[in-house]
XYZ file of C-alpha atoms in Angstrom:
353
model
C 256.014 94.807 186.651
C 257.559 94.652 183.165
C 261.329 93.396 183.102
C 263.848 94.595 180.543
C 264.182 91.555 178.355
C 267.352 92.635 176.250
C 268.263 94.725 173.426
C 265.975 94.637 170.329
C 266.602 95.452 166.511
C 265.405 98.859 167.060
C 267.931 99.544 170.183
C 270.868 97.749 167.924
C 270.239 100.396 165.249
C 270.092 103.227 167.869
C 273.401 101.950 169.358
C 275.275 101.764 166.017
C 274.055 105.172 165.040
C 274.655 107.095 167.908
C 277.904 105.847 168.931
C 279.773 105.886 165.770
C 283.377 104.305 166.141
C 282.269 102.666 169.495
C 284.018 99.354 170.198
C 282.959 97.240 173.199
C 285.300 94.500 174.671
C 285.153 92.249 177.492
C 288.194 92.065 179.452
C 288.934 88.377 178.240
C 288.992 89.865 174.736
C 291.144 92.745 175.930
C 293.472 90.295 177.456
C 293.645 88.246 174.081
C 294.602 91.426 172.339
C 297.356 92.513 174.621
C 298.997 89.095 174.637
C 301.157 87.096 177.312
C 304.390 88.810 177.519
C 306.641 91.060 179.478
C 303.744 92.774 181.536
C 302.730 89.598 182.981
C 306.125 88.310 183.586
C 306.686 91.790 185.598
C 303.601 91.040 187.670
C 304.588 87.385 188.344
C 307.715 88.483 189.632
C 306.794 91.354 191.915
C 303.535 89.113 193.194
C 305.958 86.356 193.707
C 308.372 88.226 195.893
C 305.483 89.127 198.217
C 304.002 85.662 198.069
C 307.182 84.028 199.205
C 307.055 86.054 202.623
C 304.731 83.617 203.577
C 306.988 80.592 203.209
C 310.184 82.618 204.415
C 308.285 83.820 207.652
C 307.010 80.012 208.458
C 310.239 78.349 207.830
C 312.023 81.107 209.836
C 309.827 80.187 213.065
C 311.543 76.950 213.591
C 315.070 78.510 213.970
C 313.632 81.484 215.745
C 312.100 79.589 218.616
C 315.187 77.868 219.490
C 317.396 80.942 219.493
C 314.769 82.765 221.269
C 314.730 80.187 223.906
C 318.284 80.406 224.674
C 318.181 84.098 224.309
C 315.517 84.938 226.791
C 315.141 81.648 228.666
C 311.744 80.640 227.401
C 309.600 77.678 228.579
C 308.041 75.154 226.102
C 304.876 76.946 226.120
C 306.120 80.131 225.526
C 308.181 78.580 222.371
C 304.785 77.452 221.112
C 303.362 80.779 221.913
C 305.910 82.579 219.624
C 305.127 80.349 216.802
C 301.220 80.317 217.379
C 300.757 84.155 217.216
C 302.189 84.138 213.616
C 299.412 81.949 212.463
C 296.893 83.747 214.683
C 298.141 87.045 212.927
C 297.688 85.372 209.511
C 294.230 84.392 210.107
C 292.916 87.691 211.211
C 294.990 89.275 208.355
C 293.398 87.046 205.707
C 289.927 88.079 206.923
C 290.810 91.906 206.953
C 292.967 92.286 204.032
C 290.423 90.910 201.529
C 287.691 93.210 202.046
C 290.099 96.275 202.131
C 291.357 95.050 198.670
C 287.916 94.905 197.303
C 287.360 98.623 198.587
C 290.543 100.288 197.915
C 292.365 98.185 195.470
C 294.702 95.337 194.953
C 297.889 97.447 194.503
C 297.432 99.176 197.639
C 296.871 96.209 199.757
C 299.814 94.297 198.175
C 302.272 97.393 199.036
C 300.908 97.920 202.578
C 300.960 94.115 203.411
C 304.456 93.907 202.076
C 305.672 96.767 203.729
C 304.376 95.504 207.112
C 306.137 92.449 206.686
C 309.390 93.931 205.871
C 309.391 96.763 208.323
C 307.851 94.712 211.238
C 310.012 91.881 210.665
C 313.158 94.002 210.546
C 312.103 95.467 213.833
C 311.580 92.071 215.667
C 315.391 91.388 214.954
C 315.819 94.368 217.730
C 313.623 92.923 220.218
C 314.655 93.579 223.629
C 312.510 90.985 225.571
C 310.063 88.064 224.721
C 306.911 90.116 224.758
C 308.323 92.598 222.548
C 309.160 89.791 220.068
C 305.637 88.269 220.382
C 303.693 91.444 219.471
C 306.233 91.978 216.618
C 305.755 88.619 215.145
C 302.090 88.615 215.471
C 301.964 91.940 213.579
C 304.216 90.126 210.872
C 301.641 87.391 210.845
C 299.092 89.991 210.177
C 300.793 91.430 207.299
C 301.480 87.943 205.631
C 297.566 87.659 205.767
C 297.365 90.406 203.088
C 300.064 89.027 201.090
C 297.903 86.570 199.347
C 296.163 89.295 197.662
C 299.233 89.223 195.274
C 297.832 85.779 194.010
C 294.475 87.766 193.257
C 296.568 90.521 191.509
C 298.418 87.956 188.998
C 294.906 86.125 188.237
C 293.221 89.341 187.248
C 296.087 90.045 184.650
C 295.710 86.959 182.745
C 293.657 85.557 180.184
C 292.046 82.310 180.713
C 294.541 80.664 178.510
C 297.442 81.675 180.639
C 295.592 81.866 183.933
C 296.160 78.194 185.006
C 299.770 77.769 184.286
C 300.795 81.256 185.853
C 298.794 80.623 189.045
C 300.869 77.325 189.498
C 304.124 79.106 188.637
C 303.612 81.699 191.385
C 303.591 78.752 193.798
C 307.094 78.175 192.894
C 307.820 81.052 194.809
C 306.895 79.490 198.053
C 309.535 76.653 197.412
C 312.033 79.548 196.456
C 311.355 81.362 199.876
C 311.763 77.890 201.839
C 315.119 77.261 200.145
C 316.244 80.776 200.880
C 315.273 80.746 204.602
C 317.067 77.577 205.173
C 320.261 78.621 203.301
C 320.175 81.828 205.105
C 319.973 79.989 208.618
C 322.949 77.738 207.483
C 324.922 80.649 206.636
C 324.110 83.318 209.493
C 323.206 81.622 212.683
C 326.329 80.043 213.643
C 328.575 83.193 212.297
C 326.189 86.290 213.126
C 323.478 85.291 215.224
C 319.650 85.122 214.965
C 319.068 89.039 214.781
C 321.072 89.078 211.670
C 319.308 85.946 210.534
C 315.656 87.422 211.209
C 316.786 90.854 209.735
C 318.258 89.483 206.543
C 315.081 87.051 206.147
C 313.072 90.280 205.308
C 314.843 90.834 201.818
C 312.716 89.095 199.550
C 309.556 90.871 200.981
C 311.428 94.239 200.768
C 312.057 93.702 197.219
C 308.330 92.891 196.494
C 307.329 95.984 198.534
C 309.539 98.239 196.867
C 308.740 96.875 193.626
C 304.989 97.637 194.053
C 305.914 100.974 192.753
C 305.809 99.384 189.173
C 302.787 97.179 189.938
C 299.678 98.359 187.930
C 296.479 98.188 189.442
C 293.874 95.206 188.458
C 291.786 96.352 185.411
C 289.280 93.904 186.708
C 288.992 95.910 190.024
C 288.825 99.122 188.364
C 286.281 97.984 186.007
C 284.218 96.454 188.732
C 284.250 99.972 190.419
C 283.008 102.037 187.535
C 286.347 103.201 186.542
C 286.565 101.760 182.779
C 288.727 104.666 181.617
C 291.328 103.783 184.050
C 291.165 100.186 183.325
C 291.480 100.886 179.703
C 294.499 103.021 180.467
C 296.377 99.976 182.364
C 295.468 97.532 179.486
C 297.012 100.200 176.935
C 300.064 100.499 179.075
C 300.200 96.827 179.074
C 299.982 96.269 175.474
C 302.935 98.605 174.999
C 305.031 97.037 177.406
C 304.201 93.487 175.504
C 305.200 95.274 172.307
C 301.707 95.709 170.674
C 300.953 98.528 168.434
C 299.315 101.571 169.617
C 296.119 100.725 167.734
C 295.607 97.597 169.751
C 292.992 99.674 171.678
C 291.646 102.671 169.213
C 289.859 105.526 170.260
C 286.222 104.597 171.142
C 287.082 101.475 172.869
C 285.250 100.726 175.970
C 285.436 97.855 178.298
C 282.505 95.796 180.093
C 281.521 92.695 181.978
C 278.075 92.479 180.545
C 276.766 90.255 177.800
C 273.309 90.744 178.172
C 271.043 92.550 180.882
C 268.044 91.154 182.434
C 267.592 92.772 185.747
C 270.900 91.280 186.855
C 274.613 91.782 185.371
C 275.876 89.003 183.654
C 279.722 88.512 183.653
C 281.377 87.936 180.714
C 284.586 85.504 181.049
C 284.581 84.396 177.429
C 286.178 85.845 173.997
C 282.906 86.494 172.098
C 279.470 85.486 171.447
C 278.342 81.859 171.536
C 278.616 79.748 168.694
C 275.615 79.519 166.239
C 275.737 75.784 166.311
C 274.999 75.737 169.891
C 271.918 78.197 169.404
C 269.497 75.597 167.832
C 268.461 73.308 170.831
C 267.117 74.099 174.263
C 268.797 70.966 175.551
C 265.976 68.447 175.191
C 266.191 67.998 171.109
C 263.673 70.700 170.551
C 265.148 73.197 168.219
C 264.281 77.077 168.620
C 265.054 77.787 164.791
C 266.864 80.877 163.662
C 264.903 83.358 165.630
C 266.747 82.522 169.131
C 269.990 82.536 167.240
C 269.275 86.032 165.686
C 267.888 87.204 169.047
C 271.101 86.506 170.788
C 273.242 87.798 168.016
C 271.280 90.918 167.595
C 271.701 91.807 171.387
C 275.491 90.947 171.277
C 275.898 93.305 168.113
C 273.923 96.211 169.740
C 275.781 95.892 172.963
C 279.347 96.230 171.235
C 277.887 98.993 169.072
C 277.932 96.952 165.852
C 275.307 96.880 163.347
C 273.670 93.573 162.306
C 274.143 92.324 158.652
C 271.890 89.463 158.040
C 268.985 91.861 157.075
C 266.813 90.962 160.228
C 266.631 94.295 161.412
C 265.026 95.618 158.141
C 261.863 94.130 159.619
C 259.078 96.227 160.763
C 258.999 97.173 164.563
C 256.422 93.938 165.112
C 259.552 91.937 164.528
C 261.453 93.490 167.308
C 258.519 92.798 169.743
C 259.025 89.389 168.875
C 262.645 89.388 169.674
C 261.945 90.914 173.040
C 259.436 88.207 173.875
C 262.323 85.800 173.377
C 264.880 87.584 175.337
C 264.857 85.617 178.514
C 265.049 82.214 176.517
C 267.911 83.554 174.312
C 269.746 84.784 177.494
C 269.741 81.675 179.237
C 270.629 79.642 176.099
C 273.756 82.032 175.854
C 274.617 81.464 179.395
C 274.469 77.964 179.229
C 276.673 77.856 176.129
C 279.183 80.058 177.797
C 279.166 77.905 180.714
C 279.816 74.788 178.746
C 282.727 76.473 176.888
C 284.422 77.624 180.157
C 284.145 74.183 181.484
C 285.505 72.562 178.378
C 288.428 75.007 178.272
C 289.105 74.264 182.073
C 289.197 70.748 181.528
C 291.460 70.723 178.316
C 293.908 72.862 180.267
C 294.023 70.597 183.157
C 294.734 67.505 180.681
C 297.568 69.340 179.114
C 299.041 70.083 182.432
């Protein structure tokens, strides 16, 4: 069976002729265009409030167990049960919410899980017996399992250059949640009692749940679901919020994950084609010459809807057949170069941090 080995010079001509004004961008390129600004900070704060629910509810357990023991006359095993059901709920929630977010979107899951933690956490302050308290705290734990999706939302709104630093910053919200719940316990337990303490502890996640109204959907998820126009609309809104010109994504702009296609989809996590200097060797010191570099560049240009400028496509159709024969080799070389650049960038960011 003959496999499709890539785009030839002839298809490059066809792409640039049939798609005037077409501009094909990877998500990484799109994120570089919108820059890092107000939109990313907005997403960081919303996701941070949701993410902090985990530390608040975990910190709350040590205080709640003692207060519930006095309120309901609990044994030591019942105290342990009260704490254990929260973590059991988190375990089940983490398994369930992840696939749901893949099916129905990051924004929906972030909002639903935050709403669940908020409302059920508030309801547990009105528990009339131990069984009701255990059931509600287990449900709160289930909601917390979905709060981790907010981490993915933030990651999918960042370019590679800013991703590492901002994903570390969201971890600060765990610390802020811990400080909040301990301060709240100091202020309320001796004065107002545990029910007010538990109710007020839901404030951070309540802010996160309400703020999800302003949380845009992940453009990466939209693109993976084939909703490229919606993903582009999200990115255009992000560019506006960040103060970029309306021409950042002109008419005809399209988004893609794909660099080359050879039966399987190749995800593009870089901001452009590989450097030409990396295209002259196959890794064992034997150069492929100019043909492999041209093969890769022509396929890249065709995919983006651009015309080639080095005159190689002026050759006859036999030249195109030669390029097709080198498609798999060129693709492998491109992926190798891309992987090297990703690893090098990650290493440099780690050294800077």
